[in-house]
């Protein structure tokens, strides 16, 4: 059998669908990418870009994910702007899948049995899983001959021991309902671990890393000898760090207090997921870190507090994780904020001196990753490492399909 070459990566969200097409044979080259947003409306926004050409955008009508995917695939085979002679050239499709529960510990080829297991996991991800599964079903129709592979946000975290992943509530809630910590952003933490090991010229099995994926959604993973020991997100991506619009960790009784104040589950969900975090605390009607650092620099007190709270929570976890994994070799920054916002990174790095991690201000202010952000005499290195979740999904899909 010929080795798989063209791998399509699909990220199907509740109202959007993104794709990236890779050629593995051309050194993992990205051939094209695109997205449709506001699916389900008559004025959906579609963007398409071939390789590194400028992207083109237009308003389209896409009543569902299958319609959106059809429009995007038409771009792929378009005689002028396309990159494929026929959709038959697509050898496999990798799907970003939010939740693998405890069943899926690695990327998995989707067959009818796997599909029914994915559907059984919908209660663990009621917002994302139906859209993720919808993306698979749409691909099964449009690419009837190509295998579909699920790559799970949770899979890389499946190595956490029970005393780390279980909550201190009666066991029956875990046994009956699967309520425990799962963790998310696993594909990014995995990619960054591998890329950091390569950067350091060492094997992942010989490294202890604390990977900080800091974006609109944020999480940290403590990775000991190639395996996740702990991570900050939990049953859902709401737990852990202060994020763009999510609160992260709270006293659970805050939720009870809100219930007793008369708020419904949906209202509390909206408050904690969409109105909190930097947006809720910063007082400037924005959860975007660029706005927060600009306003904090101008002395806007609420923005200063939001930034300090954001950094405090990150350092709290870095310190704890460092102790638990017996000292880290490196703290790694990635994600939109971790890769780009030197001001936000500086707030974290300034608090890491007691770990023996000393900021190289010049590098932090001026250099882009992969690079060191710490001085050579640091006992714990700070590194910035760009993430690429789509490429990781393509690589994992390639591995699964090649080993069949
Ligand atoms: P992500 O969810 O990973 O796309 O990250 C989004 C966050 O990254 C937002 O809070 C942005 O403010 C931040 N971000 C993206 N680009 C930059 C940049 N060039 N400088 C500072 N922050 C940035």
CSV table of C-alpha atoms and ligand atoms in Angstrom, one decimal:
chain,number,residue,atom,x,y,z
A,1,UNK,CA,0.0,0.0,0.0
A,2,UNK,CA,1.3,3.5,-0.8
A,3,UNK,CA,2.2,5.6,2.2
A,4,UNK,CA,-0.5,8.2,3.1
A,5,UNK,CA,0.4,11.7,1.8
A,6,UNK,CA,-2.5,14.2,1.8
A,7,UNK,CA,-4.0,14.5,5.3
A,8,UNK,CA,-7.0,16.8,5.9
A,9,UNK,CA,-7.4,18.1,9.4
A,10,UNK,CA,-10.9,19.1,10.5
A,11,UNK,CA,-11.8,21.2,13.5
A,12,UNK,CA,-15.6,21.2,13.7
A,13,UNK,CA,-17.0,23.6,16.4
A,14,UNK,CA,-20.6,24.4,17.3
A,15,UNK,CA,-20.9,27.1,14.6
A,16,UNK,CA,-17.7,26.9,12.7
A,17,UNK,CA,-15.6,24.5,10.7
A,18,UNK,CA,-11.9,24.9,10.0
A,19,UNK,CA,-9.7,22.7,7.8
A,20,UNK,CA,-6.0,22.4,7.0
A,21,UNK,CA,-4.7,20.2,4.2
A,22,UNK,CA,-1.1,18.8,4.6
A,23,UNK,CA,1.2,16.9,2.4
A,24,UNK,CA,3.3,14.6,4.6
A,25,UNK,CA,5.4,13.6,1.5
A,26,UNK,CA,6.4,17.2,1.0
A,27,UNK,CA,7.8,17.5,4.6
A,28,UNK,CA,4.5,18.2,6.3
A,29,UNK,CA,3.8,21.1,4.0
A,30,UNK,CA,0.6,23.0,4.6
A,31,UNK,CA,-1.1,23.1,1.1
A,32,UNK,CA,-4.3,25.0,2.0
A,33,UNK,CA,-6.5,26.0,4.9
A,34,UNK,CA,-9.9,27.6,5.4
A,35,UNK,CA,-12.9,28.1,7.6
A,36,UNK,CA,-16.6,28.7,7.6
A,37,UNK,CA,-18.0,30.7,10.6
A,38,UNK,CA,-21.6,31.4,11.6
A,39,UNK,CA,-22.8,28.0,10.2
A,40,UNK,CA,-26.6,27.7,10.3
A,41,UNK,CA,-27.1,31.3,9.1
A,42,UNK,CA,-27.7,32.6,5.6
A,43,UNK,CA,-24.7,34.9,6.0
A,44,UNK,CA,-21.9,32.6,7.0
A,45,UNK,CA,-18.3,33.9,6.5
A,46,UNK,CA,-16.0,31.7,4.5
A,47,UNK,CA,-12.2,32.1,4.2
A,48,UNK,CA,-9.8,30.0,2.0
A,49,UNK,CA,-6.1,30.3,1.5
A,50,UNK,CA,-3.8,28.3,-0.7
A,51,UNK,CA,-0.4,27.7,0.8
A,52,UNK,CA,1.0,31.2,1.5
A,53,UNK,CA,-1.1,33.1,-0.9
A,54,UNK,CA,-3.3,35.9,0.5
A,55,UNK,CA,-6.6,34.5,1.9
A,56,UNK,CA,-9.9,35.2,0.1
A,57,UNK,CA,-13.2,35.7,2.0
A,58,UNK,CA,-16.8,35.7,1.0
A,59,UNK,CA,-20.3,35.5,2.5
A,60,UNK,CA,-22.0,32.1,1.8
A,61,UNK,CA,-25.1,30.2,2.9
A,62,UNK,CA,-24.2,27.2,4.9
A,63,UNK,CA,-27.2,25.6,6.7
A,64,UNK,CA,-25.1,22.9,8.4
A,65,UNK,CA,-21.6,21.5,8.8
A,66,UNK,CA,-22.0,19.2,5.8
A,67,UNK,CA,-22.9,22.3,3.6
A,68,UNK,CA,-19.9,24.2,5.0
A,69,UNK,CA,-17.5,21.3,4.3
A,70,UNK,CA,-18.8,20.9,0.8
A,71,UNK,CA,-18.1,24.6,0.1
A,72,UNK,CA,-14.6,24.3,1.5
A,73,UNK,CA,-13.9,21.1,-0.5
A,74,UNK,CA,-15.0,22.9,-3.7
A,75,UNK,CA,-12.2,25.4,-3.1
A,76,UNK,CA,-9.7,22.5,-2.8
A,77,UNK,CA,-10.5,21.2,-6.3
A,78,UNK,CA,-11.1,24.6,-7.9
A,79,UNK,CA,-9.2,24.7,-11.2
A,80,UNK,CA,-7.7,28.2,-10.4
A,81,UNK,CA,-7.2,28.3,-6.6
A,82,UNK,CA,-7.4,24.6,-5.7
A,83,UNK,CA,-4.6,22.3,-4.7
A,84,UNK,CA,-6.1,18.9,-5.7
A,85,UNK,CA,-7.2,17.4,-9.0
A,86,UNK,CA,-9.8,15.3,-7.2
A,87,UNK,CA,-11.0,14.8,-3.6
A,88,UNK,CA,-9.9,11.2,-4.0
A,89,UNK,CA,-6.3,12.4,-3.4
A,90,UNK,CA,-7.2,12.9,0.3
A,91,UNK,CA,-5.7,9.9,2.0
A,92,UNK,CA,-7.0,10.4,5.5
A,93,UNK,CA,-8.9,12.9,7.6
A,94,UNK,CA,-7.9,13.8,11.2
A,95,UNK,CA,-10.6,15.2,13.4
A,96,UNK,CA,-10.1,17.3,16.5
A,97,UNK,CA,-12.3,15.6,19.1
A,98,UNK,CA,-12.9,17.3,22.5
A,99,UNK,CA,-13.5,14.3,24.7
A,100,UNK,CA,-12.2,10.8,24.7
A,101,UNK,CA,-13.4,10.1,28.2
A,102,UNK,CA,-11.5,7.1,29.7
A,103,UNK,CA,-12.0,5.0,26.6
A,104,UNK,CA,-9.6,6.7,24.2
A,105,UNK,CA,-6.0,7.1,25.4
A,106,UNK,CA,-4.6,7.8,21.9
A,107,UNK,CA,-5.7,8.9,18.4
A,108,UNK,CA,-8.1,6.2,17.0
A,109,UNK,CA,-9.4,5.3,13.5
A,110,UNK,CA,-13.2,5.7,13.5
A,111,UNK,CA,-15.3,2.6,12.6
A,112,UNK,CA,-19.0,2.1,13.5
A,113,UNK,CA,-18.0,0.8,17.0
A,114,UNK,CA,-15.8,3.8,17.7
A,115,UNK,CA,-18.6,6.1,16.4
A,116,UNK,CA,-21.1,4.7,18.9
A,117,UNK,CA,-18.6,5.1,21.7
A,118,UNK,CA,-18.0,8.7,20.7
A,119,UNK,CA,-21.8,9.3,20.7
A,120,UNK,CA,-21.9,7.9,24.3
A,121,UNK,CA,-19.4,10.6,25.3
A,122,UNK,CA,-21.6,13.5,24.3
A,123,UNK,CA,-22.8,14.1,28.0
A,124,UNK,CA,-19.1,14.9,28.9
A,125,UNK,CA,-18.9,17.5,26.1
A,126,UNK,CA,-22.5,18.5,25.3
A,127,UNK,CA,-21.5,21.7,23.4
A,128,UNK,CA,-18.5,20.4,21.4
A,129,UNK,CA,-19.0,16.7,20.9
A,130,UNK,CA,-22.1,16.8,18.6
A,131,UNK,CA,-20.3,19.3,16.3
A,132,UNK,CA,-17.1,17.2,16.4
A,133,UNK,CA,-19.1,14.1,15.5
A,134,UNK,CA,-21.0,16.0,12.9
A,135,UNK,CA,-17.7,16.8,11.2
A,136,UNK,CA,-16.9,13.1,10.9
A,137,UNK,CA,-20.3,12.3,9.5
A,138,UNK,CA,-20.0,15.1,6.9
A,139,UNK,CA,-16.5,13.7,5.9
A,140,UNK,CA,-17.9,10.2,5.6
A,141,UNK,CA,-20.2,11.5,2.9
A,142,UNK,CA,-17.8,13.7,1.0
A,143,UNK,CA,-14.7,11.4,1.2
A,144,UNK,CA,-16.3,7.9,1.1
A,145,UNK,CA,-13.0,6.1,0.6
A,146,UNK,CA,-10.8,7.9,3.2
A,147,UNK,CA,-10.3,6.8,6.8
A,148,UNK,CA,-11.3,9.2,9.5
A,149,UNK,CA,-9.2,9.4,12.7
A,150,UNK,CA,-10.2,11.0,16.0
A,151,UNK,CA,-7.5,12.9,17.8
A,152,UNK,CA,-8.6,13.7,21.3
A,153,UNK,CA,-7.9,16.9,23.4
A,154,UNK,CA,-8.0,14.7,26.5
A,155,UNK,CA,-5.9,11.7,25.4
A,156,UNK,CA,-2.4,13.0,26.3
A,157,UNK,CA,-3.6,13.6,29.9
A,158,UNK,CA,-4.8,10.0,30.4
A,159,UNK,CA,-1.6,9.1,32.3
A,160,UNK,CA,-2.6,11.1,35.4
A,161,UNK,CA,-2.7,8.9,38.5
A,162,UNK,CA,-6.0,8.4,40.3
A,163,UNK,CA,-5.1,10.6,43.3
A,164,UNK,CA,-4.5,13.4,40.8
A,165,UNK,CA,-7.4,13.0,38.4
A,166,UNK,CA,-10.1,12.2,40.9
A,167,UNK,CA,-12.1,14.8,42.9
A,168,UNK,CA,-12.6,14.6,46.6
A,169,UNK,CA,-16.3,13.8,46.3
A,170,UNK,CA,-17.9,10.4,46.9
A,171,UNK,CA,-16.6,7.8,44.5
A,172,UNK,CA,-20.1,6.9,43.2
A,173,UNK,CA,-20.1,10.2,41.2
A,174,UNK,CA,-17.1,9.0,39.3
A,175,UNK,CA,-18.3,5.5,39.0
A,176,UNK,CA,-21.9,6.4,37.8
A,177,UNK,CA,-21.2,9.6,35.9
A,178,UNK,CA,-17.5,9.7,35.0
A,179,UNK,CA,-17.0,12.9,37.0
A,180,UNK,CA,-13.2,13.4,37.3
A,181,UNK,CA,-10.5,15.6,35.9
A,182,UNK,CA,-9.8,14.9,32.2
A,183,UNK,CA,-7.7,17.9,31.1
A,184,UNK,CA,-7.8,19.5,27.6
A,185,UNK,CA,-5.4,21.1,25.1
A,186,UNK,CA,-3.6,17.7,25.1
A,187,UNK,CA,-2.7,17.9,21.5
A,188,UNK,CA,-0.9,21.2,22.1
A,189,UNK,CA,0.9,20.0,25.3
A,190,UNK,CA,2.0,16.9,23.4
A,191,UNK,CA,3.3,18.9,20.4
A,192,UNK,CA,5.1,21.4,22.6
A,193,UNK,CA,6.7,18.6,24.7
A,194,UNK,CA,8.1,16.9,21.6
A,195,UNK,CA,9.3,20.2,20.1
A,196,UNK,CA,10.9,21.3,23.3
A,197,UNK,CA,12.7,18.0,23.6
A,198,UNK,CA,14.0,18.4,20.1
A,199,UNK,CA,15.0,22.0,20.9
A,200,UNK,CA,17.0,20.9,23.9
A,201,UNK,CA,18.5,17.9,22.1
A,202,UNK,CA,17.1,15.5,24.7
A,203,UNK,CA,14.5,12.7,24.8
A,204,UNK,CA,11.1,13.4,26.2
A,205,UNK,CA,11.6,10.4,28.6
A,206,UNK,CA,14.5,12.2,30.2
A,207,UNK,CA,12.8,15.5,30.7
A,208,UNK,CA,10.6,17.1,33.3
A,209,UNK,CA,8.6,20.0,31.8
A,210,UNK,CA,5.9,22.4,32.8
A,211,UNK,CA,4.1,23.4,29.6
A,212,UNK,CA,1.9,26.6,29.8
A,213,UNK,CA,-0.6,26.9,26.9
A,214,UNK,CA,-1.7,30.5,27.4
A,215,UNK,CA,-4.3,31.7,25.0
A,216,UNK,CA,-8.0,32.7,25.2
A,217,UNK,CA,-8.4,29.3,26.8
A,218,UNK,CA,-5.4,28.4,29.0
A,219,UNK,CA,-4.0,25.3,30.7
A,220,UNK,CA,-0.7,24.1,32.2
A,221,UNK,CA,0.5,20.5,32.2
A,222,UNK,CA,3.2,19.0,34.4
A,223,UNK,CA,4.9,16.4,32.2
A,224,UNK,CA,7.3,13.9,33.9
A,225,UNK,CA,9.4,11.7,31.6
A,226,UNK,CA,7.1,12.1,28.7
A,227,UNK,CA,3.9,11.5,30.7
A,228,UNK,CA,1.4,14.0,32.0
A,229,UNK,CA,1.3,13.9,35.8
A,230,UNK,CA,-1.2,16.7,36.3
A,231,UNK,CA,-3.0,19.5,34.4
A,232,UNK,CA,-5.1,22.5,35.3
A,233,UNK,CA,-8.3,21.9,33.4
A,234,UNK,CA,-10.7,19.4,34.8
A,235,UNK,CA,-14.0,17.8,34.0
A,236,UNK,CA,-14.4,20.7,31.6
A,237,UNK,CA,-12.2,23.4,30.2
A,238,UNK,CA,-13.5,25.9,32.8
A,239,UNK,CA,-11.1,24.8,35.6
A,240,UNK,CA,-7.7,26.0,36.5
A,241,UNK,CA,-6.2,29.3,35.2
A,242,UNK,CA,-7.8,32.7,34.8
A,243,UNK,CA,-8.6,32.8,31.0
A,244,UNK,CA,-9.9,35.3,28.5
A,245,UNK,CA,-13.5,34.9,29.6
A,246,UNK,CA,-13.4,31.9,31.9
A,247,UNK,CA,-13.0,32.1,35.7
A,248,UNK,CA,-10.8,29.0,36.3
A,249,UNK,CA,-10.7,27.7,39.8
A,250,UNK,CA,-13.3,28.9,42.3
A,251,UNK,CA,-14.6,27.9,45.7
A,252,UNK,CA,-17.4,25.6,44.5
A,253,UNK,CA,-19.7,27.2,47.0
A,254,UNK,CA,-19.6,30.3,44.8
A,255,UNK,CA,-21.8,28.3,42.4
A,256,UNK,CA,-24.2,27.4,45.2
A,257,UNK,CA,-24.4,31.0,46.3
A,258,UNK,CA,-25.3,32.0,42.7
A,259,UNK,CA,-28.0,29.2,42.6
A,260,UNK,CA,-29.5,30.5,45.9
A,261,UNK,CA,-29.5,34.0,44.4
A,262,UNK,CA,-31.9,32.6,41.8
A,263,UNK,CA,-29.6,32.0,38.8
A,264,UNK,CA,-30.2,29.0,36.5
A,265,UNK,CA,-27.6,26.5,35.5
A,266,UNK,CA,-27.4,28.1,32.0
A,267,UNK,CA,-27.1,31.6,33.4
A,268,UNK,CA,-24.2,30.5,35.7
A,269,UNK,CA,-22.6,28.6,32.8
A,270,UNK,CA,-22.7,31.7,30.7
A,271,UNK,CA,-21.4,33.9,33.6
A,272,UNK,CA,-18.4,31.7,34.4
A,273,UNK,CA,-17.5,30.6,30.8
A,274,UNK,CA,-18.2,33.8,28.8
A,275,UNK,CA,-18.3,36.8,31.2
A,276,UNK,CA,-15.5,36.1,33.7
A,277,UNK,CA,-11.7,35.9,33.6
A,278,UNK,CA,-9.8,38.8,32.1
A,279,UNK,CA,-13.1,40.2,30.6
A,280,UNK,CA,-14.9,40.1,33.9
A,281,UNK,CA,-12.1,41.5,36.1
A,282,UNK,CA,-10.3,43.8,33.7
A,283,UNK,CA,-13.1,46.4,33.7
A,284,UNK,CA,-12.3,47.5,30.1
A,285,UNK,CA,-14.9,45.4,28.3
A,286,UNK,CA,-12.3,43.1,26.7
A,287,UNK,CA,-10.8,39.7,27.5
A,288,UNK,CA,-8.0,40.2,25.0
A,289,UNK,CA,-4.6,40.3,26.6
A,290,UNK,CA,-3.3,43.1,24.3
A,291,UNK,CA,-6.0,45.4,25.7
A,292,UNK,CA,-5.3,44.2,29.3
A,293,UNK,CA,-1.6,44.9,29.1
A,294,UNK,CA,-2.1,48.3,27.4
A,295,UNK,CA,-4.6,49.5,30.0
A,296,UNK,CA,-2.5,48.1,32.9
A,297,UNK,CA,0.5,50.1,31.5
A,298,UNK,CA,-1.7,53.2,31.5
A,299,UNK,CA,-2.4,52.6,35.2
A,300,UNK,CA,-6.0,51.4,34.9
A,301,UNK,CA,-6.4,49.7,38.3
A,302,UNK,CA,-8.9,46.9,37.3
A,303,UNK,CA,-6.6,45.9,34.3
A,304,UNK,CA,-3.6,45.8,36.6
A,305,UNK,CA,-5.5,43.6,39.0
A,306,UNK,CA,-6.7,41.3,36.2
A,307,UNK,CA,-3.1,40.9,34.9
A,308,UNK,CA,-1.7,40.3,38.4
A,309,UNK,CA,-4.5,37.7,39.1
A,310,UNK,CA,-3.7,36.0,35.8
A,311,UNK,CA,0.0,35.7,36.6
A,312,UNK,CA,-0.6,34.7,40.3
A,313,UNK,CA,-2.7,31.7,39.3
A,314,UNK,CA,-0.1,30.6,36.7
A,315,UNK,CA,2.8,30.8,39.2
A,316,UNK,CA,0.7,29.0,41.8
A,317,UNK,CA,0.5,26.0,39.5
A,318,UNK,CA,4.1,26.2,38.3
A,319,UNK,CA,5.3,26.2,41.9
A,320,UNK,CA,3.1,23.3,42.9
A,321,UNK,CA,3.9,21.2,39.8
A,322,UNK,CA,7.6,21.8,40.0
A,323,UNK,CA,7.5,20.4,43.6
A,324,UNK,CA,5.4,17.5,42.6
A,325,UNK,CA,7.5,16.3,39.7
A,326,UNK,CA,10.7,16.8,41.6
A,327,UNK,CA,11.9,20.0,39.9
A,328,UNK,CA,11.4,21.0,36.3
A,329,UNK,CA,14.0,21.2,33.6
A,330,UNK,CA,12.0,23.9,31.8
A,331,UNK,CA,8.9,26.0,32.0
A,332,UNK,CA,7.6,26.3,28.4
A,333,UNK,CA,5.3,29.1,27.1
A,334,UNK,CA,3.0,28.6,24.1
A,335,UNK,CA,-0.5,29.8,22.8
A,336,UNK,CA,-1.5,33.2,21.6
A,337,UNK,CA,-0.4,35.0,24.8
A,338,UNK,CA,2.5,32.6,25.7
A,339,UNK,CA,4.1,33.1,22.2
A,340,UNK,CA,3.4,36.8,21.7
A,341,UNK,CA,2.8,38.8,24.8
A,342,UNK,CA,6.2,39.6,26.3
A,343,UNK,CA,4.5,41.9,28.9
A,344,UNK,CA,2.2,39.1,30.2
A,345,UNK,CA,5.1,36.6,30.2
A,346,UNK,CA,7.3,39.0,32.1
A,347,UNK,CA,4.6,39.2,34.9
A,348,UNK,CA,5.0,35.4,35.3
A,349,UNK,CA,8.8,35.2,34.8
A,350,UNK,CA,9.3,37.9,37.5
A,351,UNK,CA,7.8,35.5,40.0
A,352,UNK,CA,9.9,32.5,39.1
A,353,UNK,CA,13.2,33.6,40.5
A,354,UNK,CA,12.8,31.5,43.7
A,355,UNK,CA,12.7,28.4,41.5
A,356,UNK,CA,16.0,29.4,40.0
A,357,UNK,CA,14.5,30.6,36.8
A,358,UNK,CA,15.9,34.1,35.9
A,359,UNK,CA,14.4,36.2,33.2
A,360,UNK,CA,16.6,37.3,30.2
A,361,UNK,CA,14.7,40.6,29.7
A,362,UNK,CA,16.3,41.3,26.3
A,363,UNK,CA,15.4,37.9,25.0
A,364,UNK,CA,11.9,38.1,26.4
A,365,UNK,CA,11.2,41.5,24.9
A,366,UNK,CA,12.7,40.9,21.4
A,367,UNK,CA,12.9,37.3,20.4
A,368,UNK,CA,10.4,34.9,18.9
A,369,UNK,CA,10.3,31.2,19.6
A,370,UNK,CA,11.7,28.7,19.7
A,371,UNK,CA,14.2,30.4,22.1
A,372,UNK,CA,15.3,30.7,25.7
A,373,UNK,CA,13.7,33.4,27.9
A,374,UNK,CA,15.9,32.7,30.8
A,375,UNK,CA,19.6,33.5,31.5
A,376,UNK,CA,22.2,30.8,31.1
A,377,UNK,CA,22.8,30.5,34.9
A,378,UNK,CA,19.1,29.6,35.5
A,379,UNK,CA,18.6,26.2,37.1
A,380,UNK,CA,15.2,26.0,35.5
A,381,UNK,CA,15.0,27.2,31.8
A,382,UNK,CA,12.2,29.3,30.5
A,383,UNK,CA,11.5,28.6,26.8
A,384,UNK,CA,9.0,29.9,24.3
A,385,UNK,CA,7.8,27.2,21.8
A,386,UNK,CA,5.2,27.9,19.1
A,387,UNK,CA,2.4,25.3,19.2
A,388,UNK,CA,0.8,23.8,16.1
A,389,UNK,CA,-2.2,21.7,17.0
A,390,UNK,CA,-3.3,21.1,13.4
A,391,UNK,CA,0.1,19.7,12.4
A,392,UNK,CA,0.1,17.5,15.5
A,393,UNK,CA,-3.4,16.1,14.4
A,394,UNK,CA,-2.0,15.5,10.9
A,395,UNK,CA,1.0,13.7,12.3
A,396,UNK,CA,-1.1,11.5,14.6
A,397,UNK,CA,-3.5,10.7,11.8
A,398,UNK,CA,-0.6,9.7,9.6
A,399,UNK,CA,0.7,7.4,12.3
A,400,UNK,CA,-2.7,5.7,12.9
A,401,UNK,CA,-3.3,5.2,9.2
A,402,UNK,CA,0.2,4.0,8.4
A,403,UNK,CA,0.1,1.4,11.2
A,404,UNK,CA,-3.1,-0.2,10.0
B,1,LIG,P1,-5.2,32.0,21.3
B,1,LIG,O1,-6.5,31.6,22.0
B,1,LIG,O2,-4.1,31.0,21.5
B,1,LIG,O3,-5.5,32.3,19.9
B,1,LIG,O4,-4.7,33.3,22.0
B,1,LIG,C1,-5.5,34.5,22.0
B,1,LIG,C2,-4.9,35.5,23.0
B,1,LIG,O5,-3.5,35.7,22.5
B,1,LIG,C3,-5.6,36.9,23.1
B,1,LIG,O6,-5.7,37.2,24.4
B,1,LIG,C4,-4.6,37.8,22.4
B,1,LIG,O7,-4.5,39.0,23.1
B,1,LIG,C5,-3.2,37.1,22.6
B,1,LIG,N1,-2.4,37.6,21.5
B,1,LIG,C6,-2.4,37.1,20.2
B,1,LIG,N2,-1.4,37.8,19.5
B,1,LIG,C7,-0.8,38.6,20.3
B,1,LIG,C8,0.3,39.6,20.2
B,1,LIG,N3,0.9,39.8,19.0
B,1,LIG,N4,0.6,40.3,21.3
B,1,LIG,C9,0.0,40.1,22.5
B,1,LIG,N5,-1.0,39.2,22.7
B,1,LIG,C10,-1.4,38.5,21.6
